[in-house]
Coordinates of C-alpha atoms in Angstrom, one line a residue:
X1 CA 8.1 9.3 -2.4
X2 CA 4.9 7.5 -1.9
X3 CA 2.1 7.7 -3.9
X4 CA 4.9 6.2 -3.2
X5 CA -0.4 5.6 -2.5
X6 CA -15.5 7.7 2.4
X7 CA -17.9 9.5 0.7
X8 CA -21.0 11.0 1.5
X9 CA -22.6 8.6 3.6
X10 CA -25.9 7.2 2.6
X11 CA -27.2 6.3 5.9
X12 CA -27.8 8.5 9.2
X13 CA -24.5 8.6 11.6
X14 CA -25.1 8.7 15.0
X15 CA -22.1 10.0 17.0
X16 CA -21.1 8.0 20.4
X17 CA -18.0 8.7 22.4
X18 CA -15.3 5.6 22.2
X19 CA -13.7 5.1 26.0
X20 CA -10.4 6.2 25.9
X21 CA -10.2 2.9 28.2
X22 CA -12.7 -0.3 27.5
X23 CA -13.5 -2.8 30.4
X24 CA -15.1 -6.9 29.9
X25 CA -19.2 -6.6 29.9
X26 CA -20.3 -9.2 32.9
X27 CA -22.6 -10.5 30.4
X28 CA -20.6 -11.3 27.3
X29 CA -16.9 -11.8 28.3
X30 CA -15.8 -12.4 24.4
X31 CA -17.1 -8.7 23.9
X32 CA -15.9 -5.1 24.9
X33 CA -18.6 -2.9 26.8
X34 CA -18.6 0.3 25.1
X35 CA -18.7 3.0 27.6
X36 CA -19.3 7.2 27.3
X37 CA -15.7 9.1 27.1
X38 CA -15.2 12.2 28.6
X39 CA -13.0 13.7 26.1
X40 CA -13.2 14.5 22.8
X41 CA -10.4 15.7 20.5
X42 CA -10.6 19.8 20.3
X43 CA -13.4 20.9 17.4
X44 CA -11.5 24.5 17.1
X45 CA -7.2 23.5 17.5
X46 CA -4.1 22.9 15.6
X47 CA -2.8 20.8 18.8
X48 CA -3.8 16.8 18.3
X49 CA -5.1 15.3 21.7
X50 CA -3.0 12.1 21.8
X51 CA -5.6 10.1 23.1
X52 CA -8.8 10.3 22.1
X53 CA -11.4 9.4 19.8
X54 CA -15.3 9.2 18.4
X55 CA -17.5 6.4 17.1
X56 CA -20.0 6.6 14.5
X57 CA -22.6 3.8 13.4
X58 CA -23.3 2.9 9.8
X59 CA -23.4 -0.2 7.3
X60 CA -22.2 -1.3 3.9
X61 CA -24.2 -3.5 1.6
X62 CA -21.0 -6.6 0.0
X63 CA -22.5 -9.0 -1.6
X64 CA -26.0 -8.9 -1.5
X65 CA -25.6 -8.5 3.2
X66 CA -25.8 -6.0 4.9
X67 CA -22.7 -5.1 7.3
X68 CA -23.5 -3.5 10.2
X69 CA -20.0 -1.9 11.9
X70 CA -18.4 1.1 14.1
X71 CA -16.2 2.9 12.4
X72 CA -13.6 4.4 15.3
X73 CA -11.8 8.2 14.2
X74 CA -9.3 8.7 17.1
X75 CA -5.9 8.7 18.6
X76 CA -3.6 6.7 20.6
X77 CA -0.2 7.8 22.0
X78 CA 3.4 6.7 21.3
X79 CA 5.5 6.3 24.9
X80 CA 8.7 6.2 25.3
X81 CA 10.9 4.3 27.6
X82 CA 9.8 6.1 30.6
X83 CA 6.3 5.5 29.8
X84 CA 6.0 9.3 28.8
X85 CA 3.9 10.2 25.4
X86 CA 5.9 11.6 22.5
X87 CA 3.3 11.2 20.1
X88 CA -0.1 10.6 19.1
X89 CA -0.5 8.5 16.0
X90 CA -4.4 9.2 14.0
X91 CA -6.2 5.8 13.3
X92 CA -9.6 5.2 12.2
X93 CA -11.2 1.6 13.0
X94 CA -13.7 -0.2 11.7
X95 CA -15.2 -3.4 13.4
X96 CA -18.6 -5.2 12.5
X97 CA -21.0 -4.9 14.7
X98 CA -23.0 -7.9 14.5
X99 CA -20.1 -10.4 15.8
X100 CA -20.4 -12.2 18.6
X101 CA -17.1 -14.3 18.5
X102 CA -14.3 -11.6 18.3
X103 CA -11.8 -14.4 19.0
X104 CA -12.1 -16.1 15.3
X105 CA -12.6 -12.3 13.9
X106 CA -9.6 -11.4 11.3
X107 CA -7.7 -8.1 12.6
X108 CA -5.8 -6.2 9.1
X109 CA -3.7 -3.8 9.8
X110 CA -3.0 -1.3 7.5
X111 CA -0.6 1.0 6.6
X112 CA 0.5 2.8 3.3
X113 CA 4.3 4.4 2.4
X114 CA 5.6 7.2 1.2
X115 CA 7.2 7.0 3.6
X116 CA 5.5 10.6 4.6
X117 CA 1.5 9.4 3.6
X118 CA -0.7 8.4 5.5
X119 CA -3.3 5.6 5.1
X120 CA -6.1 7.5 3.2
X121 CA -5.2 5.6 -0.5
X122 CA -6.2 2.1 0.9
X123 CA -8.8 3.2 3.2
X124 CA -10.9 5.4 0.9
X125 CA -9.8 3.6 -2.2
X126 CA -9.2 -0.2 -1.9
X127 CA -10.7 -2.0 1.1
X128 CA -12.6 0.4 3.7
X129 CA -16.5 0.5 3.9
X130 CA -16.5 3.8 1.9
X131 CA -14.8 4.9 -1.5
X132 CA -13.9 8.0 -3.0
X133 CA -16.0 9.1 -6.3
X134 CA -14.2 8.6 -9.0
X135 CA -14.5 6.8 -12.3
X136 CA -14.6 3.3 -13.3
X137 CA -10.9 4.0 -14.6
X138 CA -9.8 5.8 -11.5
X139 CA -10.1 9.5 -12.7
X140 CA -11.4 12.3 -10.6
X141 CA -15.3 13.5 -10.8
X142 CA -17.5 16.0 -9.0
X143 CA -19.0 16.8 -6.7
X144 CA -16.1 15.2 -4.4
X145 CA -17.1 12.7 -1.6
X146 CA -17.5 9.6 -0.9
X147 CA -20.1 6.3 -1.4
X148 CA -20.4 3.0 -0.1
X149 CA -17.6 0.5 -1.8
X150 CA -19.8 -2.6 -2.1
X151 CA -16.2 -4.6 -2.1
X152 CA -14.6 -4.1 1.1
X153 CA -13.0 -6.4 2.8
X154 CA -15.4 -5.7 6.0
X155 CA -17.6 -8.6 5.4
X156 CA -14.6 -11.4 6.4
X157 CA -12.3 -8.7 8.7
X158 CA -11.9 -5.6 10.6
X159 CA -9.7 -3.2 9.3
X160 CA -7.7 -0.5 11.5
X161 CA -6.0 1.9 9.2
X162 CA -2.5 3.8 10.5
X163 CA -1.1 7.3 10.0
X164 CA 2.8 7.4 11.0
X165 CA 3.7 10.4 12.9
X166 CA 3.5 13.5 10.6
X167 CA 1.3 12.0 8.6
X168 CA -2.7 12.8 8.2
X169 CA -3.1 14.4 12.0
X170 CA -0.6 12.5 13.9
X171 CA 1.6 14.3 15.4
X172 CA 4.7 14.8 18.1
X173 CA 3.2 15.9 21.4
X174 CA 6.0 18.9 20.7
X175 CA 8.7 20.2 18.7
X176 CA 11.6 19.3 21.2
X177 CA 11.0 15.5 20.5
X178 CA 14.0 14.5 18.4
X179 CA 13.4 13.2 14.7
X180 CA 15.3 10.6 15.4
X181 CA 12.6 8.8 17.7
X182 CA 10.4 8.4 14.2
X183 CA 11.5 9.2 11.2
X184 CA 14.3 6.2 9.8
X185 CA 13.6 2.4 8.4
X186 CA 14.3 0.5 11.8
X187 CA 12.8 3.5 14.5
X188 CA 9.2 4.1 12.6
X189 CA 9.1 -0.1 12.8
X190 CA 9.8 0.0 16.5
X191 CA 7.9 2.5 17.2
X192 CA 4.5 1.6 15.3
X193 CA 5.2 -2.1 16.8
X194 CA 5.0 -0.7 20.2
X195 CA 1.9 1.5 18.9
X196 CA 0.0 -1.8 17.3
X197 CA 0.5 -4.1 20.7
X198 CA -1.0 -1.3 23.0
X199 CA -3.8 -1.0 20.3
X200 CA -4.6 -4.8 20.3
X201 CA -4.7 -4.7 23.8
X202 CA -6.7 -1.6 24.2
X203 CA -9.8 -3.5 21.7
X204 CA -8.9 -7.0 23.3
X205 CA -7.8 -8.5 19.7
X206 CA -4.9 -10.5 21.3
X207 CA -6.9 -13.6 20.1
X208 CA -7.5 -12.4 16.9
X209 CA -5.9 -14.1 13.3
X210 CA -4.3 -11.1 12.2
X211 CA -2.9 -9.6 8.8
X212 CA -0.5 -6.8 8.0
X213 CA -1.0 -4.6 4.8
X214 CA 0.8 -2.0 3.5
X215 CA 1.3 -0.8 0.1
X216 CA 4.4 1.0 -1.8
X217 CA 6.7 2.2 1.5
X218 CA 4.2 0.8 3.6
X219 CA 5.5 -2.5 2.3
X220 CA 8.5 -1.9 3.8
X221 CA 7.2 -1.1 6.7
X222 CA 5.5 -4.3 7.4
X223 CA 8.1 -6.3 6.0
X224 CA 9.8 -5.4 9.2
X225 CA 7.0 -5.1 11.6
X226 CA 6.2 -8.9 10.8
X227 CA 9.4 -10.0 12.2
X228 CA 9.5 -6.7 14.7
X229 CA 6.2 -7.9 16.0
X230 CA 7.0 -11.7 16.9
X231 CA 10.8 -10.5 18.9
X232 CA 9.6 -7.6 20.6
X233 CA 6.1 -8.1 21.2
X234 CA 5.2 -11.6 21.0
X235 CA 2.8 -11.0 18.5
X236 CA 2.4 -14.0 15.8
X237 CA 0.7 -13.0 12.3
X238 CA -1.6 -15.0 9.9
X239 CA 0.1 -13.2 6.7
X240 CA 1.4 -10.1 5.2
X241 CA 0.7 -8.3 2.0
X242 CA 2.8 -6.2 -0.3
X243 CA 1.1 -4.1 -2.2
X244 CA 3.3 -2.1 -5.0
X245 CA 6.2 -3.3 -3.1
X246 CA 9.4 -1.8 -2.6
X247 CA 12.2 -3.8 -3.2
X248 CA 12.5 -4.5 1.0
X249 CA 15.8 -4.1 1.1
X250 CA 16.5 -6.4 -1.1
X251 CA 20.6 -5.7 -2.9
X252 CA 20.5 -5.5 -6.4
X253 CA 23.4 -5.0 -9.0
X254 CA 22.7 -1.5 -10.7
X255 CA 22.5 -3.3 -14.1
X256 CA 19.5 -6.1 -12.7
X257 CA 17.5 -2.8 -11.4
X258 CA 17.9 -1.2 -14.9
X259 CA 17.2 -4.4 -16.5
X260 CA 14.0 -5.5 -14.4
X261 CA 12.3 -2.2 -15.7
X262 CA 11.9 -3.4 -19.2
X263 CA 8.9 -5.3 -19.1
X264 CA 7.3 -2.4 -17.2
X265 CA 8.1 -0.6 -20.2
X266 CA 7.2 -3.5 -22.7
X267 CA 3.7 -3.5 -20.5
X268 CA 3.7 0.6 -20.8
X269 CA 4.3 0.7 -24.6
X270 CA 1.6 -1.8 -25.1
X271 CA -1.0 0.0 -23.3
X272 CA -0.3 3.1 -25.6
X273 CA -0.2 0.8 -28.4
X274 CA 3.2 2.1 -29.1
X275 CA 4.3 -1.7 -30.5
X276 CA 4.3 -3.1 -33.9
X277 CA 1.2 -4.7 -34.6
X278 CA 2.4 -8.6 -34.2
X279 CA 3.1 -7.7 -30.8
X280 CA 0.3 -5.1 -30.0
X281 CA -2.6 -7.6 -31.8
X282 CA -1.4 -10.3 -28.7
X283 CA -3.0 -10.1 -25.2
X284 CA -0.6 -8.4 -22.2
X285 CA -0.8 -11.3 -20.4
X286 CA 0.0 -13.5 -23.1
X287 CA 3.3 -10.7 -24.7
X288 CA 4.8 -9.9 -20.7
X289 CA 6.2 -13.4 -20.3
X290 CA 8.4 -13.6 -23.5
X291 CA 9.9 -9.9 -22.7
X292 CA 10.3 -11.3 -19.0
X293 CA 12.7 -14.4 -20.2
X294 CA 14.4 -11.8 -22.6
X295 CA 15.2 -9.7 -19.7
X296 CA 16.1 -12.7 -17.3
X297 CA 18.2 -14.7 -20.0
X298 CA 19.8 -12.0 -22.1
X299 CA 19.7 -8.4 -21.3
X300 CA 21.0 -9.8 -17.9
X301 CA 24.1 -11.3 -18.9
X302 CA 24.6 -9.7 -21.5
X303 CA 24.6 -5.9 -19.1
X304 CA 26.7 -7.7 -16.7
X305 CA 30.4 -7.4 -19.0
X306 CA 29.3 -3.7 -19.3
X307 CA 31.6 -2.2 -21.2
X308 CA 33.0 -5.0 -23.0
X309 CA 30.5 -6.4 -24.3
X310 CA 30.5 -7.2 -28.2
X311 CA 29.0 -4.7 -30.8
X312 CA 27.1 -7.1 -32.3
X313 CA 25.5 -8.5 -29.2
X314 CA 25.4 -4.5 -28.1
X315 CA 23.3 -4.0 -31.7
X316 CA 20.9 -7.1 -31.6
X317 CA 20.1 -6.4 -27.9
X318 CA 19.3 -2.6 -29.0
X319 CA 17.2 -3.6 -31.5
X320 CA 15.1 -5.7 -29.3
X321 CA 14.7 -3.1 -26.1
X322 CA 13.0 -1.2 -29.0
X323 CA 10.9 -3.4 -30.2
X324 CA 9.2 -4.3 -26.8
X325 CA 9.7 -1.2 -25.3
X326 CA 8.5 1.1 -27.9
X327 CA 11.3 3.2 -28.0
X328 CA 13.9 3.9 -30.8
X329 CA 16.6 1.7 -31.5
X330 CA 18.7 5.4 -31.1
X331 CA 17.5 6.2 -28.0
X332 CA 18.6 2.6 -26.9
X333 CA 21.7 3.0 -27.6
X334 CA 22.3 6.0 -26.4
X335 CA 21.2 5.0 -22.6
X336 CA 23.9 2.4 -22.7
X337 CA 21.1 -0.7 -22.8
X338 CA 20.1 1.0 -19.6
X339 CA 17.3 3.0 -20.0
X340 CA 16.5 5.6 -17.2
X341 CA 12.9 5.8 -16.1
X342 CA 12.5 9.6 -16.4
X343 CA 13.5 9.7 -19.9
X344 CA 11.1 6.6 -20.1
X345 CA 8.5 8.6 -19.3
X346 CA 9.0 11.7 -21.7
X347 CA 10.0 9.8 -24.7
X348 CA 7.4 7.2 -25.5
X349 CA 4.6 9.3 -25.9
X350 CA 6.9 12.8 -27.0
X351 CA 6.2 12.3 -30.5
X352 CA 2.5 12.9 -29.8
X353 CA 3.4 15.9 -27.2
X354 CA 1.9 13.8 -24.2
X355 CA 4.8 12.5 -20.8
X356 CA 3.5 9.1 -19.0
X357 CA 2.7 8.8 -15.4
X358 CA 5.5 7.1 -13.0
X359 CA 3.6 5.4 -10.4
X360 CA 0.4 5.1 -13.5
X361 CA 1.4 5.1 -16.7
X362 CA -2.1 4.8 -18.1
X363 CA -2.2 8.6 -17.1
X364 CA -1.0 11.6 -19.7
X365 CA 0.6 14.3 -18.8
X366 CA 1.3 17.7 -20.9
X367 CA 4.8 19.4 -20.8
X368 CA 5.7 23.3 -20.9
X369 CA 7.8 22.3 -23.9
X370 CA 8.4 18.5 -25.3
X371 CA 12.1 18.9 -25.5
X372 CA 13.8 17.5 -22.2
X373 CA 14.8 14.4 -20.1
X374 CA 12.0 13.8 -17.6
X375 CA 8.0 15.2 -17.2
X376 CA 7.1 18.3 -15.8
X377 CA 5.1 16.5 -13.1
X378 CA 3.5 13.1 -12.2
X379 CA 0.4 13.2 -14.0
X380 CA -1.2 10.5 -12.0
X381 CA 0.2 12.2 -8.4
X382 CA -2.0 15.0 -9.3
X383 CA -4.9 13.4 -10.3
X384 CA -5.0 11.4 -7.2
X385 CA -4.2 14.0 -4.6
X386 CA -7.3 15.9 -7.2
X387 CA -9.8 13.1 -5.9
X388 CA -8.5 11.6 -2.9
X389 CA -7.2 15.1 -0.9
X390 CA -11.5 16.5 -0.2
X391 CA -13.0 13.2 -0.2
X392 CA -10.7 12.3 2.9
X393 CA -11.5 15.6 4.4
X394 CA -15.3 15.4 3.9
X395 CA -15.2 11.9 5.7
X396 CA -13.1 12.2 8.7
X397 CA -14.6 15.8 9.5
X398 CA -17.9 15.7 8.7
X399 CA -18.6 11.8 8.3
X400 CA -16.6 10.3 11.1
X401 CA -17.2 13.9 13.2
X402 CA -13.5 14.1 14.0
X403 CA -13.3 17.2 14.9
X404 CA -9.8 19.3 14.4
X405 CA -8.6 22.2 12.8
X406 CA -5.0 20.4 11.9
X407 CA -4.3 20.1 8.5
X408 CA -4.6 16.5 7.1
X409 CA -0.9 15.3 5.6
X410 CA -1.3 13.5 2.4
X411 CA 2.7 14.2 2.4
X412 CA 4.0 15.0 5.8
X413 CA 7.0 16.6 6.8
X414 CA 9.1 13.0 7.1
X415 CA 12.6 13.9 6.0
X416 CA 15.5 13.6 6.4
X417 CA 14.7 10.0 6.7
X418 CA 17.1 7.2 8.0
X419 CA 17.5 4.5 5.3
X420 CA 20.4 2.5 6.5
X421 CA 20.3 -1.0 7.6
X422 CA 17.8 -2.0 5.7
X423 CA 17.2 -5.8 5.9
X424 CA 13.0 -5.8 6.1
X425 CA 13.4 -8.4 3.3
X426 CA 15.4 -10.8 5.4
X427 CA 13.4 -10.0 8.4
X428 CA 10.3 -10.7 6.7
X429 CA 11.6 -14.0 5.7
X430 CA 13.0 -15.2 9.2
X431 CA 9.1 -14.1 10.7
X432 CA 8.1 -16.6 8.3
X433 CA 10.0 -19.5 8.6
X434 CA 9.8 -19.1 12.3
X435 CA 5.8 -18.9 11.9
X436 CA 4.6 -21.7 10.6
X437 CA 0.9 -19.8 10.2
X438 CA 2.2 -17.2 8.4
X439 CA 1.8 -16.3 4.7
X440 CA 2.5 -14.0 2.1
X441 CA 1.0 -12.4 -0.7
X442 CA 1.9 -9.8 -3.4
X443 CA 0.0 -7.8 -5.5
X444 CA 1.2 -5.2 -8.5
X445 CA 0.1 -3.4 -10.8
X446 CA 2.0 -3.9 -14.7
X447 CA 1.6 0.3 -15.1
X448 CA 3.7 0.6 -11.9
X449 CA 6.7 2.7 -13.0
X450 CA 8.1 3.2 -9.0
X451 CA 7.3 -0.1 -7.9
X452 CA 6.7 -1.8 -11.0
X453 CA 5.5 -5.6 -10.7
X454 CA 9.0 -7.5 -12.1
X455 CA 10.6 -6.1 -9.4
X456 CA 8.5 -7.5 -7.1
X457 CA 8.4 -10.7 -8.6
X458 CA 12.0 -10.4 -8.5
X459 CA 11.9 -9.9 -4.5
X460 CA 9.4 -12.7 -4.2
X461 CA 12.4 -15.0 -5.6
X462 CA 15.1 -13.5 -3.4
X463 CA 13.1 -13.3 -0.2
X464 CA 13.8 -17.6 0.4
X465 CA 16.6 -18.6 -1.3
X466 CA 16.1 -22.1 -0.4
X467 CA 12.7 -22.4 -1.1
X468 CA 11.4 -24.1 1.9
X469 CA 9.1 -21.6 2.2
X470 CA 7.4 -21.0 -1.1
X471 CA 4.2 -22.7 -1.3
X472 CA 3.4 -20.1 1.1
X473 CA 4.8 -17.5 -1.0
X474 CA 2.4 -15.5 -3.8
X475 CA 2.1 -13.0 -6.2
X476 CA -0.7 -11.8 -8.5
X477 CA -0.8 -8.8 -11.3
X478 CA -3.4 -6.8 -12.6
X479 CA -4.0 -3.9 -15.3
X480 CA -3.5 -0.9 -13.2
X481 CA -0.6 1.0 -11.9
X482 CA 0.4 1.4 -8.6
X483 CA -2.9 2.0 -6.6
X484 CA -4.0 -1.0 -8.7
X485 CA -7.3 -0.9 -6.8
X486 CA -8.0 2.4 -8.4
X487 CA -9.5 0.9 -11.8
X488 CA -13.1 -1.2 -11.0
X489 CA -12.6 -4.3 -12.5
X490 CA -8.9 -4.6 -10.5
X491 CA -10.6 -3.3 -7.0
X492 CA -13.3 -6.2 -7.5
X493 CA -10.7 -9.0 -8.4
X494 CA -7.7 -7.8 -5.7
X495 CA -10.3 -7.4 -3.2
X496 CA -11.8 -10.9 -3.9
X497 CA -7.9 -12.1 -3.4
X498 CA -7.8 -10.4 -0.1
X499 CA -11.0 -12.6 1.5
X500 CA -9.3 -15.6 -0.5
X501 CA -5.8 -15.4 0.8
X502 CA -7.2 -14.2 4.4
X503 CA -9.8 -17.4 4.8
X504 CA -6.8 -19.5 3.7
X505 CA -4.0 -18.1 6.3
X506 CA -6.7 -18.5 8.8
X507 CA -6.1 -22.2 10.6
X508 CA -8.5 -24.0 11.6
X509 CA -9.8 -24.3 15.2
X510 CA -7.4 -26.4 17.2
X511 CA -4.9 -26.5 13.7
X512 CA -1.1 -26.5 15.4
X513 CA 1.3 -24.1 14.2
X514 CA 4.1 -26.7 13.3
X515 CA 6.1 -27.8 10.6

């Protein structure tokens, strides 16, 4: 489950209706004409209007420049093989309104994960023009709401945030529609690729450089979409961004999975000052390469021997693991050198009466009892729901004027989810190989225990065994957790990285896509 994870507008928003279909204006062929619509979302209904929208106008100041934009909140249908609507997918689309050449303007298509969560997290936490009210480390503050996001990437790209079926306001048209149309790795990718093509066509964006960004399970989603868009929709991308990625379908032996967590454990122990003084005094990014080297070159080869590992070597490894993770040698040995995540989150600060968070281990929780093998709850998720839920409801309903009585699903009913035939990492490799324009950026938080940073590095290494594509594959680490953008210094750095990535992955006019 995601997590695995805008503000009261400070200007007057003028509400206008967005057309169901757009036509080109005769005097400006490059720009779609905005017309009046005859339908609005139902104001007092829990039945989704599957094809409707409302547009508001606002501006945001980014890097000292006032950026005017249109914000469209609405739904576009999902069609079945016979052209009948089977669902309505909710989206919010931010289009900078002072751009004359829309063809060269990049478009970012944004997804979150779960797989049952909407795009709320990155929309009002990361890249959108409004950001929820939190403190500089990401903790909730009141009054709830949104404010300007001076770090938004709207200065360099238009953005559409997409909520898959049964997330946010998105719904199937009836309970009779089979769940297997939507709820599975490949089912999800297939219908969303169709939806993206419809959105791009309606908004006249086929000529634009296009980027996918996904967070958490959204990285599984966009990794698969990169190839599905090429193969089924003939739509070629310029970039894919994976924020806090899953294992993206790349196989790992069990001992490899547990070993890759050790650098995350080390980062968490360092953050909570649970290490020996000589390690604690080192900077995090100076300390972690030592732990990574130990993990790859000592721990993994030893664990490959299983129960036949020599006792002396087992004891020596336990001592090192204890030193790096802040746990006792006894606890490490009792775990057979493979420390379970739940146990780590419970054990690290047990003597201080706290647990640490799963998706962001900077957060601390309090359990009913100090005893036990796992925390009572996810401290970080509770905090995020605390601040995001009121903010998105205020923003969509009051600021963007999308009127409905539907519940906004922060975590929607999407299970059982079909996880069979998950090969999205290989799909992504193939998409990059087929498309010389396509670049990949991975962003990870050091304190993320669900989609940990060293697993993300490992995936990057495994995507392309030939090494021929590595000049287009990039990884970055941040001193945050799963939602690395909640910490203000990381928000600033990560959005600047996205701007740079978009610029570098957008070819110069006339530059051919060829090897």
